[in-house]
XYZ file of C-alpha atoms in Angstrom:
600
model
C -15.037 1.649 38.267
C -14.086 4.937 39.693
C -11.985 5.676 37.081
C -14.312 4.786 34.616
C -17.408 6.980 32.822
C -19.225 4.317 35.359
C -18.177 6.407 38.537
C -21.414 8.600 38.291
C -23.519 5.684 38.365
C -24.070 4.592 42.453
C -24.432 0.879 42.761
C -27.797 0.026 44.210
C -27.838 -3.000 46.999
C -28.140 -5.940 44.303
C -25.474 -5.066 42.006
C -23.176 -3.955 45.004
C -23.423 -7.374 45.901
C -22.789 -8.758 42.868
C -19.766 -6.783 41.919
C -17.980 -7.615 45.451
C -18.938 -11.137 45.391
C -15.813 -12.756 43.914
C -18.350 -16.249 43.473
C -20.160 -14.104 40.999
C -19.238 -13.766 37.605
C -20.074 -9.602 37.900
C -17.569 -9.774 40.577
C -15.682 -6.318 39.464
C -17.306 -5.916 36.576
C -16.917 -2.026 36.020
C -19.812 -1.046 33.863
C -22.122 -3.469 35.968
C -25.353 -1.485 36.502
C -29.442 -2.735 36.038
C -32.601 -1.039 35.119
C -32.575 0.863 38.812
C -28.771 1.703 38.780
C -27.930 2.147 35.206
C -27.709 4.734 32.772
C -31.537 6.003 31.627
C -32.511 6.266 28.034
C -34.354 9.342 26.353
C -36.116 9.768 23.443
C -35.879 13.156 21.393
C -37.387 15.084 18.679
C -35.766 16.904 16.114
C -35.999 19.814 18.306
C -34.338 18.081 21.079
C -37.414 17.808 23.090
C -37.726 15.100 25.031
C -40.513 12.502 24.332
C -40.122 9.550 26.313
C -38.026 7.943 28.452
C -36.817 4.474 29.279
C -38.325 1.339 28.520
C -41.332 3.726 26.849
C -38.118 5.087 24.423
C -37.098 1.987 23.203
C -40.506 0.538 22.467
C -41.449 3.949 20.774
C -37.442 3.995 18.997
C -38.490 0.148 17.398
C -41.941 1.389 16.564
C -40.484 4.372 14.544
C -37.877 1.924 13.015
C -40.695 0.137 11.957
C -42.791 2.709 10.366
C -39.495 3.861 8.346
C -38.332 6.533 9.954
C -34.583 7.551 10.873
C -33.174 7.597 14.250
C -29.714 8.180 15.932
C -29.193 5.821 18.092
C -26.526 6.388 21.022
C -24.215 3.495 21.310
C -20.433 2.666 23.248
C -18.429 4.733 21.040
C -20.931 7.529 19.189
C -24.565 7.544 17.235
C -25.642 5.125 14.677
C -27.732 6.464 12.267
C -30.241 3.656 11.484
C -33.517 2.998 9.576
C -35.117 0.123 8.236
C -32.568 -1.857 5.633
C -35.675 -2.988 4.532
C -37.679 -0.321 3.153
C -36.290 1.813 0.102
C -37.311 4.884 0.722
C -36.164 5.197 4.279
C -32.771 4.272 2.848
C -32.910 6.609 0.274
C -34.137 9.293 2.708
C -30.897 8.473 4.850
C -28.823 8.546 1.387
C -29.929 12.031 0.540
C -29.607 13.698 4.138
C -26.414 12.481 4.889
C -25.269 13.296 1.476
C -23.808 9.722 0.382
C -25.309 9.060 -2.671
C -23.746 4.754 -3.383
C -21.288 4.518 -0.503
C -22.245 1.166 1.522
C -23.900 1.348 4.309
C -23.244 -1.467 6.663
C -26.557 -3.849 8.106
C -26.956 -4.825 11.629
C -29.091 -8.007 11.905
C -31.388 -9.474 14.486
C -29.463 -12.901 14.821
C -27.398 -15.057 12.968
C -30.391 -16.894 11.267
C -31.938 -13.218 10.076
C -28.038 -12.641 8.456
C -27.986 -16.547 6.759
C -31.458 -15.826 5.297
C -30.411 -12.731 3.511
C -26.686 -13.548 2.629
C -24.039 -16.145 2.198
C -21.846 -16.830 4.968
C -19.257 -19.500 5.536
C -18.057 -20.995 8.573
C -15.151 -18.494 9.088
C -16.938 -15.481 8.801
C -19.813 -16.880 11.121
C -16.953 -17.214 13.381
C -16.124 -13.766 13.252
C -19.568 -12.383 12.972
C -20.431 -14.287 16.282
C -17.191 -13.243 17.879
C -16.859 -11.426 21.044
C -15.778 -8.559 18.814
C -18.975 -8.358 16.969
C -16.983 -6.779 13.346
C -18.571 -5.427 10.415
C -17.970 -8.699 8.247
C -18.399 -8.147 4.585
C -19.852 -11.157 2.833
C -21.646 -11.879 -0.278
C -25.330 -11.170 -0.572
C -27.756 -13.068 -1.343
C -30.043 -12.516 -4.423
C -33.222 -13.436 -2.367
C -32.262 -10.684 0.198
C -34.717 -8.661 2.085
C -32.266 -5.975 1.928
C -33.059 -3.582 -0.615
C -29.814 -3.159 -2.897
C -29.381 0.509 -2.237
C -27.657 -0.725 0.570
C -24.593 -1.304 -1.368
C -25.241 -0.050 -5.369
C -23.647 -2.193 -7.610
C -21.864 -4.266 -5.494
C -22.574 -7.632 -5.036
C -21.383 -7.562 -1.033
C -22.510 -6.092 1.750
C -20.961 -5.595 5.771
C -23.131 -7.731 8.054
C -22.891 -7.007 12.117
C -25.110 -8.381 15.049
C -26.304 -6.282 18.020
C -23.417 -5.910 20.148
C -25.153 -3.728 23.257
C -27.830 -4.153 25.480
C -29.436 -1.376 24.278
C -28.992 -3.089 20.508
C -30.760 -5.880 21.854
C -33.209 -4.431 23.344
C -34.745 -2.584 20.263
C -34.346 -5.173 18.141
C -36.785 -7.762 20.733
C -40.063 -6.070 18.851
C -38.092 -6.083 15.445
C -37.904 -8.549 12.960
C -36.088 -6.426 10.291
C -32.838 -5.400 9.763
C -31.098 -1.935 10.477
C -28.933 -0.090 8.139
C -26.345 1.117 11.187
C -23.938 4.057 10.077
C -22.046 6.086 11.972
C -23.319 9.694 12.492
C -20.969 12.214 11.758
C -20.187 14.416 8.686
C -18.358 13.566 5.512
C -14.578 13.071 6.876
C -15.654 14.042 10.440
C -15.258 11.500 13.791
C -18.298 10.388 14.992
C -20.257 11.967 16.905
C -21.089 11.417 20.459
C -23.108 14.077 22.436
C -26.540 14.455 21.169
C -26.185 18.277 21.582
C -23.318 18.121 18.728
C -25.270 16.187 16.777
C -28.538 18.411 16.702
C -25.759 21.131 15.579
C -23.751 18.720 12.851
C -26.857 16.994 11.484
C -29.864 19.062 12.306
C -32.474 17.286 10.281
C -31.152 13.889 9.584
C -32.655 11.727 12.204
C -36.277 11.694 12.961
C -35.569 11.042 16.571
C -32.416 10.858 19.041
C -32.140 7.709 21.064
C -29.672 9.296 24.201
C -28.467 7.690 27.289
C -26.855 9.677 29.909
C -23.210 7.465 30.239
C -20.626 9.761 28.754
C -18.048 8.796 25.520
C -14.650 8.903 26.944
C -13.167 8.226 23.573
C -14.977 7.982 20.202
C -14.814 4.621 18.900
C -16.060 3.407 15.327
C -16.938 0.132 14.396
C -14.797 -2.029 12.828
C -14.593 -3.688 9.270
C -13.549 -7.433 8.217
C -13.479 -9.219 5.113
C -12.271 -13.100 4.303
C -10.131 -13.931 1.852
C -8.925 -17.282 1.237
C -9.952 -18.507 4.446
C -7.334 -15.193 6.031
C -9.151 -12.560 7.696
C -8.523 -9.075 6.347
C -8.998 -5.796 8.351
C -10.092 -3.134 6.641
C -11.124 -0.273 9.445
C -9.181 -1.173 12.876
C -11.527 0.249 15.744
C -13.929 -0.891 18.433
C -12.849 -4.662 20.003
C -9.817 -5.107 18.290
C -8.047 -1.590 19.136
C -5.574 -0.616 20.510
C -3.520 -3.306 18.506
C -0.049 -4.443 20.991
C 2.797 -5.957 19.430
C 5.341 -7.227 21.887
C 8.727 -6.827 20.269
C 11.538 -9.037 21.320
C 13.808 -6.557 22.635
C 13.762 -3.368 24.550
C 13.964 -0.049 22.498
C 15.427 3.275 24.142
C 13.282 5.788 22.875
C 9.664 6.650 23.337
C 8.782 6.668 19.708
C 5.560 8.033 18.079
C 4.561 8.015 14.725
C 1.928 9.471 13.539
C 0.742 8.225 9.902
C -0.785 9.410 6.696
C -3.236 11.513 6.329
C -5.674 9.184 4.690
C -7.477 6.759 7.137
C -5.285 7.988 9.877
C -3.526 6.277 12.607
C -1.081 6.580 15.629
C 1.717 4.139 16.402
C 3.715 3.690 19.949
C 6.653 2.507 20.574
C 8.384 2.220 24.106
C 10.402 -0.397 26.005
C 9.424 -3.639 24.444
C 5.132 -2.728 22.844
C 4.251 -1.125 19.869
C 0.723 -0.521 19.486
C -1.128 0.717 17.017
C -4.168 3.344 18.039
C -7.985 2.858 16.363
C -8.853 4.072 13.544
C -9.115 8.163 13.310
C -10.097 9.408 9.906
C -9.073 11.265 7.302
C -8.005 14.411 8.126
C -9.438 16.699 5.940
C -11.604 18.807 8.325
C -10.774 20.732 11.322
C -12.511 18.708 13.701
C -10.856 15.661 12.620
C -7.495 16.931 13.264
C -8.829 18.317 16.443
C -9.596 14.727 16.848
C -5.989 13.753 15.863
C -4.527 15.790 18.399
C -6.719 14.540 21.261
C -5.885 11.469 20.424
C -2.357 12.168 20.933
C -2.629 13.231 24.049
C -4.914 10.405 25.306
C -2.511 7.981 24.537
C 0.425 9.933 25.474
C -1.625 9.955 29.163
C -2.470 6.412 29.032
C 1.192 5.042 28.596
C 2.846 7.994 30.019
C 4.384 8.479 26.779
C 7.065 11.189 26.081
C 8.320 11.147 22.569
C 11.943 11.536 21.744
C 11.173 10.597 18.292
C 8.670 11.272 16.139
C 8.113 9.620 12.768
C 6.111 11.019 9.926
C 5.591 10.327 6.227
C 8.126 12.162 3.765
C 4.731 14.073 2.015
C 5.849 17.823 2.754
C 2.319 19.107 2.900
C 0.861 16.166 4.776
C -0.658 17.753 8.232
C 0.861 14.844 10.009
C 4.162 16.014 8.687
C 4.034 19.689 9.321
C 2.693 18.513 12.404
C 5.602 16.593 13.700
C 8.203 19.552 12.544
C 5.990 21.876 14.617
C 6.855 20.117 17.893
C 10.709 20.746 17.962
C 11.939 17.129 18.808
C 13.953 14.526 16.720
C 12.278 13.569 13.864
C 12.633 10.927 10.958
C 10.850 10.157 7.629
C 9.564 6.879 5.550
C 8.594 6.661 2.480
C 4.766 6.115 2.154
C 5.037 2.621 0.023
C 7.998 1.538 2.263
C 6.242 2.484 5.755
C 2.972 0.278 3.962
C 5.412 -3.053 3.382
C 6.960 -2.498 6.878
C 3.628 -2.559 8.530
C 2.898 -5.932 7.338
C 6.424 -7.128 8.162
C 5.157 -5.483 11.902
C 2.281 -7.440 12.092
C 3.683 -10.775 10.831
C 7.647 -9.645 12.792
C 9.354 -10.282 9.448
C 12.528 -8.043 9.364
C 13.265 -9.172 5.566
C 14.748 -8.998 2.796
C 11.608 -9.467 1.416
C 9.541 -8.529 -2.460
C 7.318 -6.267 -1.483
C 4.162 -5.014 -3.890
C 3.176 -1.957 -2.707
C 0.158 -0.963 -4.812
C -2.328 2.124 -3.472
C -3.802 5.159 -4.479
C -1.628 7.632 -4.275
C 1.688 8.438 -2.113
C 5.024 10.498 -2.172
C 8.020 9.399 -4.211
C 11.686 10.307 -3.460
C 11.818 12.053 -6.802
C 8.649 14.215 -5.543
C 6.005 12.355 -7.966
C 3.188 10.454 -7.161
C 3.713 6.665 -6.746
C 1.647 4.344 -6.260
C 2.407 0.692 -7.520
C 6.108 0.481 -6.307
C 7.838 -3.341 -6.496
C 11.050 -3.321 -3.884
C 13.306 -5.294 -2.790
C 12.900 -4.313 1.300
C 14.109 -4.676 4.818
C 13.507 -2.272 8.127
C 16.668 -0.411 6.992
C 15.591 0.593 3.814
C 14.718 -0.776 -0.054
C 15.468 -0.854 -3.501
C 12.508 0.358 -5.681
C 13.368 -2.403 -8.748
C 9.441 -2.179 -10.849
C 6.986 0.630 -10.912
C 3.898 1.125 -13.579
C 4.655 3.279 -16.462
C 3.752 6.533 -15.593
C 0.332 8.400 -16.703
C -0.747 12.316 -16.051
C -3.548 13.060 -13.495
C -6.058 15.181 -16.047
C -7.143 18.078 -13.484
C -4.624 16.827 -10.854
C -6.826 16.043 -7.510
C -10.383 16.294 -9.606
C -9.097 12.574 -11.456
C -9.432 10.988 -8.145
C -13.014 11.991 -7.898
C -13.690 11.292 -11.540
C -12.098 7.880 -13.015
C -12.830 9.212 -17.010
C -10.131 11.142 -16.573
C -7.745 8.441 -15.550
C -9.524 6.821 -18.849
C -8.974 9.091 -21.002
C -5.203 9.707 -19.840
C -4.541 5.978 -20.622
C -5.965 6.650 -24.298
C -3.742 9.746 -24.660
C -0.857 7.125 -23.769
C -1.773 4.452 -26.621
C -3.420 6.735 -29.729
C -3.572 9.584 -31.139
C -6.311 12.681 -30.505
C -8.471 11.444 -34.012
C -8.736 8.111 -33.376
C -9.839 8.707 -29.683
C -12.193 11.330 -31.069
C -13.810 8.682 -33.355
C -13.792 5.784 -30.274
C -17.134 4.616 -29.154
C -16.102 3.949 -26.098
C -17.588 4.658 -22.864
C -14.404 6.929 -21.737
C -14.696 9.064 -24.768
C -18.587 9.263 -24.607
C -18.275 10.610 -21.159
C -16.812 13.888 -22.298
C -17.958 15.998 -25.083
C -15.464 16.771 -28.125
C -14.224 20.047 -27.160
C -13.533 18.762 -23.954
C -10.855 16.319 -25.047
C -9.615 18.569 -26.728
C -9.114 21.082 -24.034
C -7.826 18.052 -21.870
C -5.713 16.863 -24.648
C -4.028 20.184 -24.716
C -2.908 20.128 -21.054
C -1.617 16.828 -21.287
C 0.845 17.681 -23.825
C 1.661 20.553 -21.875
C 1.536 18.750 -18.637
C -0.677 21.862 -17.456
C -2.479 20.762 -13.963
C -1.419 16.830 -15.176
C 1.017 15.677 -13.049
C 2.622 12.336 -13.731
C 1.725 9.325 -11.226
C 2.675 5.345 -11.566
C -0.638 4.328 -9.369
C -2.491 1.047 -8.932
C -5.508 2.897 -7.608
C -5.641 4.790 -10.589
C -5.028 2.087 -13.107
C -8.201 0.633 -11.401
C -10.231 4.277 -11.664
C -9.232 4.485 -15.572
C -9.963 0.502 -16.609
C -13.643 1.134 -14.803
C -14.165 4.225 -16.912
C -13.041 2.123 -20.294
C -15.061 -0.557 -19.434
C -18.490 2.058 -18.671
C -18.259 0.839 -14.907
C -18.102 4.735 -13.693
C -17.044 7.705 -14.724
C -17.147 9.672 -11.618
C -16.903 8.464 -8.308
C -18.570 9.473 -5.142
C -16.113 7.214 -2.731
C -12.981 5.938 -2.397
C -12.195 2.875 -3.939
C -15.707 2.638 -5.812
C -13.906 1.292 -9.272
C -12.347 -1.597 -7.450
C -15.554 -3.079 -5.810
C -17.883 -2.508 -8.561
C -15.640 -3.636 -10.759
C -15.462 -7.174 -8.899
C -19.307 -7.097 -9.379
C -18.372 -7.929 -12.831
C -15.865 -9.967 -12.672
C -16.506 -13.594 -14.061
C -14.260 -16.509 -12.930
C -15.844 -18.469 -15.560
C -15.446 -16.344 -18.680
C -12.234 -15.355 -20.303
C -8.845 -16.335 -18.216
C -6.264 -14.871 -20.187
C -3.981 -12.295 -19.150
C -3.523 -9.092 -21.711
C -0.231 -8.622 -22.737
C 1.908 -6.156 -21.215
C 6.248 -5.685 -21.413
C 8.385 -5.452 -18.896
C 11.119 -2.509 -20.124
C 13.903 -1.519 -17.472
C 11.922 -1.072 -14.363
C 8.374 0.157 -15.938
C 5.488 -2.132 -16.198
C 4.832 -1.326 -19.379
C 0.421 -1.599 -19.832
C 0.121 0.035 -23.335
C -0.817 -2.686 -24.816
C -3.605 -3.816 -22.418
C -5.349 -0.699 -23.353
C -4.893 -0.669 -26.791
C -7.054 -4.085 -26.574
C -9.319 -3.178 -24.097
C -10.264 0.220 -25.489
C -11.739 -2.238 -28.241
C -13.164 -5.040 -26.299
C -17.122 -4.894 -25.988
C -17.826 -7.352 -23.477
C -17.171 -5.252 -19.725
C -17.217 -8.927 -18.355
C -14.544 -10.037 -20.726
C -12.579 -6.782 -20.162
C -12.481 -6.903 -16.396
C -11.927 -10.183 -15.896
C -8.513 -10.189 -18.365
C -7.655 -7.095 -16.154
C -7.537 -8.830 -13.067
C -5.932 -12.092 -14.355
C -3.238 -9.391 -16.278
C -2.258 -7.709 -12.827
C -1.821 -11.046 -11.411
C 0.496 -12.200 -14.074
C 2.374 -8.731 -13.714
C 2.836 -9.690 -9.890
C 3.548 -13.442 -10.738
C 6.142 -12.924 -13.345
C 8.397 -10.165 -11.334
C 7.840 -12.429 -8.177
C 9.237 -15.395 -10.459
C 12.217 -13.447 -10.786
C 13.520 -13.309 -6.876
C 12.276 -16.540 -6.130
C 14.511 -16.662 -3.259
C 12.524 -14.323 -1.003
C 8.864 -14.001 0.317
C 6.480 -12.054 -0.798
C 4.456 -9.381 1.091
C 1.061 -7.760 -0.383
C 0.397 -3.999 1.071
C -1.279 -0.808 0.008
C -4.994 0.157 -0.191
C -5.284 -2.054 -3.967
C -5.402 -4.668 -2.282
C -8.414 -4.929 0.038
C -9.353 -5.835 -3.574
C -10.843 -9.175 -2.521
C -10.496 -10.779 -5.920
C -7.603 -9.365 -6.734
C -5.430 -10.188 -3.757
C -7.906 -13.864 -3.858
C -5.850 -14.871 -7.384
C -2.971 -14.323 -5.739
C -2.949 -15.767 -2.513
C -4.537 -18.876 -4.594
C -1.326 -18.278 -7.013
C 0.872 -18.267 -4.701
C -0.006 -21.389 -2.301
C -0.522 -23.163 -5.176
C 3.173 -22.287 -5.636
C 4.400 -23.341 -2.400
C 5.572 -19.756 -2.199
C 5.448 -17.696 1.086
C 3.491 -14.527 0.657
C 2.211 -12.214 3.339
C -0.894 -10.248 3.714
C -1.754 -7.970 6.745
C -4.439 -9.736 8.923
C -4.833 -8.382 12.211
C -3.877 -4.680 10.979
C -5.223 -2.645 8.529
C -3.966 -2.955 5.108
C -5.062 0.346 4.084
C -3.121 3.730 5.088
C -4.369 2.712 8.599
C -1.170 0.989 9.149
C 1.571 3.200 7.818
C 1.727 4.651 10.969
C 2.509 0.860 12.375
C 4.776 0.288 9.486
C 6.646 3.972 10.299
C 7.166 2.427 13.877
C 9.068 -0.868 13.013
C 11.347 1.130 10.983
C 11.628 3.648 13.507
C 12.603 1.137 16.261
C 14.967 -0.726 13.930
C 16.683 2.029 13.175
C 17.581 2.856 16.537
């Protein structure tokens, strides 16, 4: 306890006895502590004046909760932001001042039964919703929900949590509604956790500050879960299941640290015979979150008394992790981004290979300096053969396509017709732009003016949801993929569109010279899906002699990565899929690490 953030706290007579009473189950229990002892509550304005404290703060916290305002509520690892998940405008008051216009926001409910009256669960995510861990579970909603659906526009999910702390508890005993629960922080900034930060970060957001006086050691967010096919999948790694320890089955003789993407950023460790893999981080796009970065290395470096001889980084040149690692003057080494993803779920699973990996994602470094993004090799932990890739298609704008799918869209038509007949298209992609700004866009693609060339999954995705009028610009990552499972029909259409394998392109002109006709979205979605399981079917069909391993952002795609885990079972084929571990960029750092200590 002394060496906790509990060491301010003095014991009074009852829980003294408690804690050294070994017949007790407090016996030891560091953060033991009672209403007398404990950590006191207080209630703020948005001046940061207090108004109450104590048991008078909670009961006036639930009371505001009630009457739909916004409050930041302290917890273990930072501030919620919460509000009534109930009431629309509240939400959309929390939407507009945190400036996250569809983004889900994630629910915490009262109990189990509130969670079962307003979505469908089955018994293995009740398990997990009712574990120890208390994860963000994302299940299906239900259409009788309480929960208005600004909670999660057009998607047909949403990421379901109970109370977890006393303090949750304790609000929620004069509640009988559910709580949006976000974390409060800026757009690509940690979360926060002094109130005086947050008064300067998000002055005006909350109605009221719900503080407690026990300091934040170390900034934790919550973490994210989804089932598929009875497998749980990880999406954020953070509070209960982090840090993540692999035991490996041999002693390594470096201190190794490697230290991710930039995307959804991680750290890795690797010394003597562990390997663990640090919470979630962020992206690091802001100052602050690199700040964060670096604190982080030096926690854990503390922790394990950790003193890297190697450090590991991705090959991106302009990566900050990268530039990073060359700034510290040690040994370093390099993986390749869609390599370091299909070595993180070999980590997890301790597969050393050969195996036939799919590495499909957003975006990552190539070895010829493009952007990849839906590589096929043949890999191990010393290295890989890329033997399939998508047939390359420009960026239009370069980094602005990410943000706005049309532009993936309209770089597939550029692919498959000629400028007149897209001009003369009706569909949604073309509508989405005005003449003379095809044109203009037309123009650089020819010239290959701010349009470099990528062979991405992620984008695939971003351009079919822009042909099919799903969205044309996006205001979060991976927006095209979920709402386009919203409209995907198991029922309808089952048919794959025709595509060619030609040397070791996926060739998908075809597919789009269909779809850019089709006028059913439902139709056009759904053949999507069953076409990019066919693609992975018939190039696994071709090395039937190894397993197959699933990695890269594409495919927390639930229905996507569902077909094929269905596919291949049905099979008999071996095929992994990151459980325990992100399988996002969270893990490259993990996946940078097993190659790192193989090599040596």
């Amino acid at each position: 306890r002394a060496n906790t953030s509990m060491n301010v706290f003095e014991m009074c007579p009852s829980c003294h006895a408690e804690y050294h009473d070994p017949r007790s189950r407090r016996y030891h229990a560091q953060p033991i502590s009672c209403h007398q002892c404990g950590p006191r509550l207080t209630l703020l304005d948005q001046n940061g004046l207090e108004k109450c404290k104590d048991e008078s703060a909670i009961e006036a916290c639930s009371q505001a909760l009630h009457e739909g305002l916004i409050v930041a509520i302290k917890g273990i690892g930072g501030f919620h932001l919460m509000c009534d998940a109930t009431n629309e405008k509240a939400v959309q008051r929390l939407r507009e001042h945190k400036r996250r216009p569809e983004k889900p926001f994630a629910v915490m409910f009262k109990d189990l039964d509130q969670i079962q009256a307003n979505a469908k669960i089955n018994a293995i995510e009740k398990r997990w919703i009712l574990s120890k861990e208390k994860p963000i579970v994302v299940v299906d909603k239900k259409e009788t929900s309480a929960v208005v659906s600004s909670i999660a526009p057009g998607i047909k999910r949403a990421g379901v949590f109970l109370p977890y702390t006393p303090l949750h508890i304790l609000i929620f005993k004069s509640l009988n509604i559910p709580l949006v629960a976000t974390s409060a922080n800026r757009f690509e900034e940690p979360i926060i956790t002094e109130a005086s930060k947050l008064f300067d970060s998000l002055n005006g957001v909350a109605d009221l500050v719900l503080d407690h006086d026990r300091q934040i050691i170390n900034a934790v967010d919550d973490s994210v879960m989804q089932i598929v096919e009875g497998q749980p999948m990880m999406l954020r790694q953070a509070r209960g299941f982090s840090p993540y320890t692999i035991r490996l089955n041999k002693k390594i003789p470096k201190h190794v640290l490697a230290v991710g993407a930039n995307q959804k950023s991680t750290l890795s460790l690797a010394f003597e015979d562990k390997l663990i893999l640090s919470s979630y981080i962020g992206d690091l796009e802001s100052v602050e979150t690199f700040r964060y970065f670096e604190r982080t290395v030096e926690t854990f470096k503390g922790f394990y008394d950790l003193k890297p001889s190697l450090i590991v980084h991705d090959k991106h040149p302009e990566y900050l992790t990268s530039k990073w690692a060359k700034q510290q003057g040690g040994a370093t080494e390099t993986v390749q981004h869609h390599h370091a993803h299909l070595l993180a779920c070999m980590a997890e699973q301790q597969v050393e290979g050969p195996v036939l990996g799919f590495s499909f994602d957003g975006t990552g470094y190539g070895d010829d300096g493009s952007i990849w993004g839906a590589e096929v090799m043949i890999a191990d932990t010393q290295g890989y053969e890329r033997i399939a890739t998508l047939r390359g298609f420009r960026l239009l704008g370069g980094a602005k396509a990410v943000k706005e799918p049309r532009r993936a869209g309209l770089s597939l038509l550029f692919e498959c017709f000629g400028l007149d007949e897209i001009l003369r298209m009706s569909n949604p992609t073309v509508k989405a732009f005005t003449q003379k700004e095809i044109r203009m866009l037309h123009k650089g693609w020819e010239k290959g003016v701010n349009a470099p060339v990528c062979s991405s999954a992620g984008r695939l995705f971003d351009g079919i949801a822009s042909l099919c009028g799903i969205i044309q610009k996006a205001s979060y990552e991976g927006e095209s993929g979920l709402k386009s499972e919203a409209v995907f029909d198991k029922l309808s259409e089952t048919r794959a569109y025709p595509f060619e394998l030609s040397g070791n392109q996926i060739d998908w002109r075809m597919m789009i010279r269909e779809m850019a006709v089709e006028k059913d979205t439902a139709t056009a979605v759904t053949r999507f899906y069953y076409t990019m399981t066919s693609i992975v079917d018939t190039l696994a069909s071709m090395h039937k002699e190894l397993p197959v391993v699933l990695a890269g952002g594409v495919f927390q795609n639930k229905t996507l990565t569902g077909l094929l885990l269905r596919h291949f079972s049905n099979q008999g084929r071996c095929c992994h899929v990151q459980q325990s571990t992100p399988v996002n960029d969270s893990a490259i750092s993990l996946g940078q690490a097993w190659y790192a200590i193989h090599r040596e």
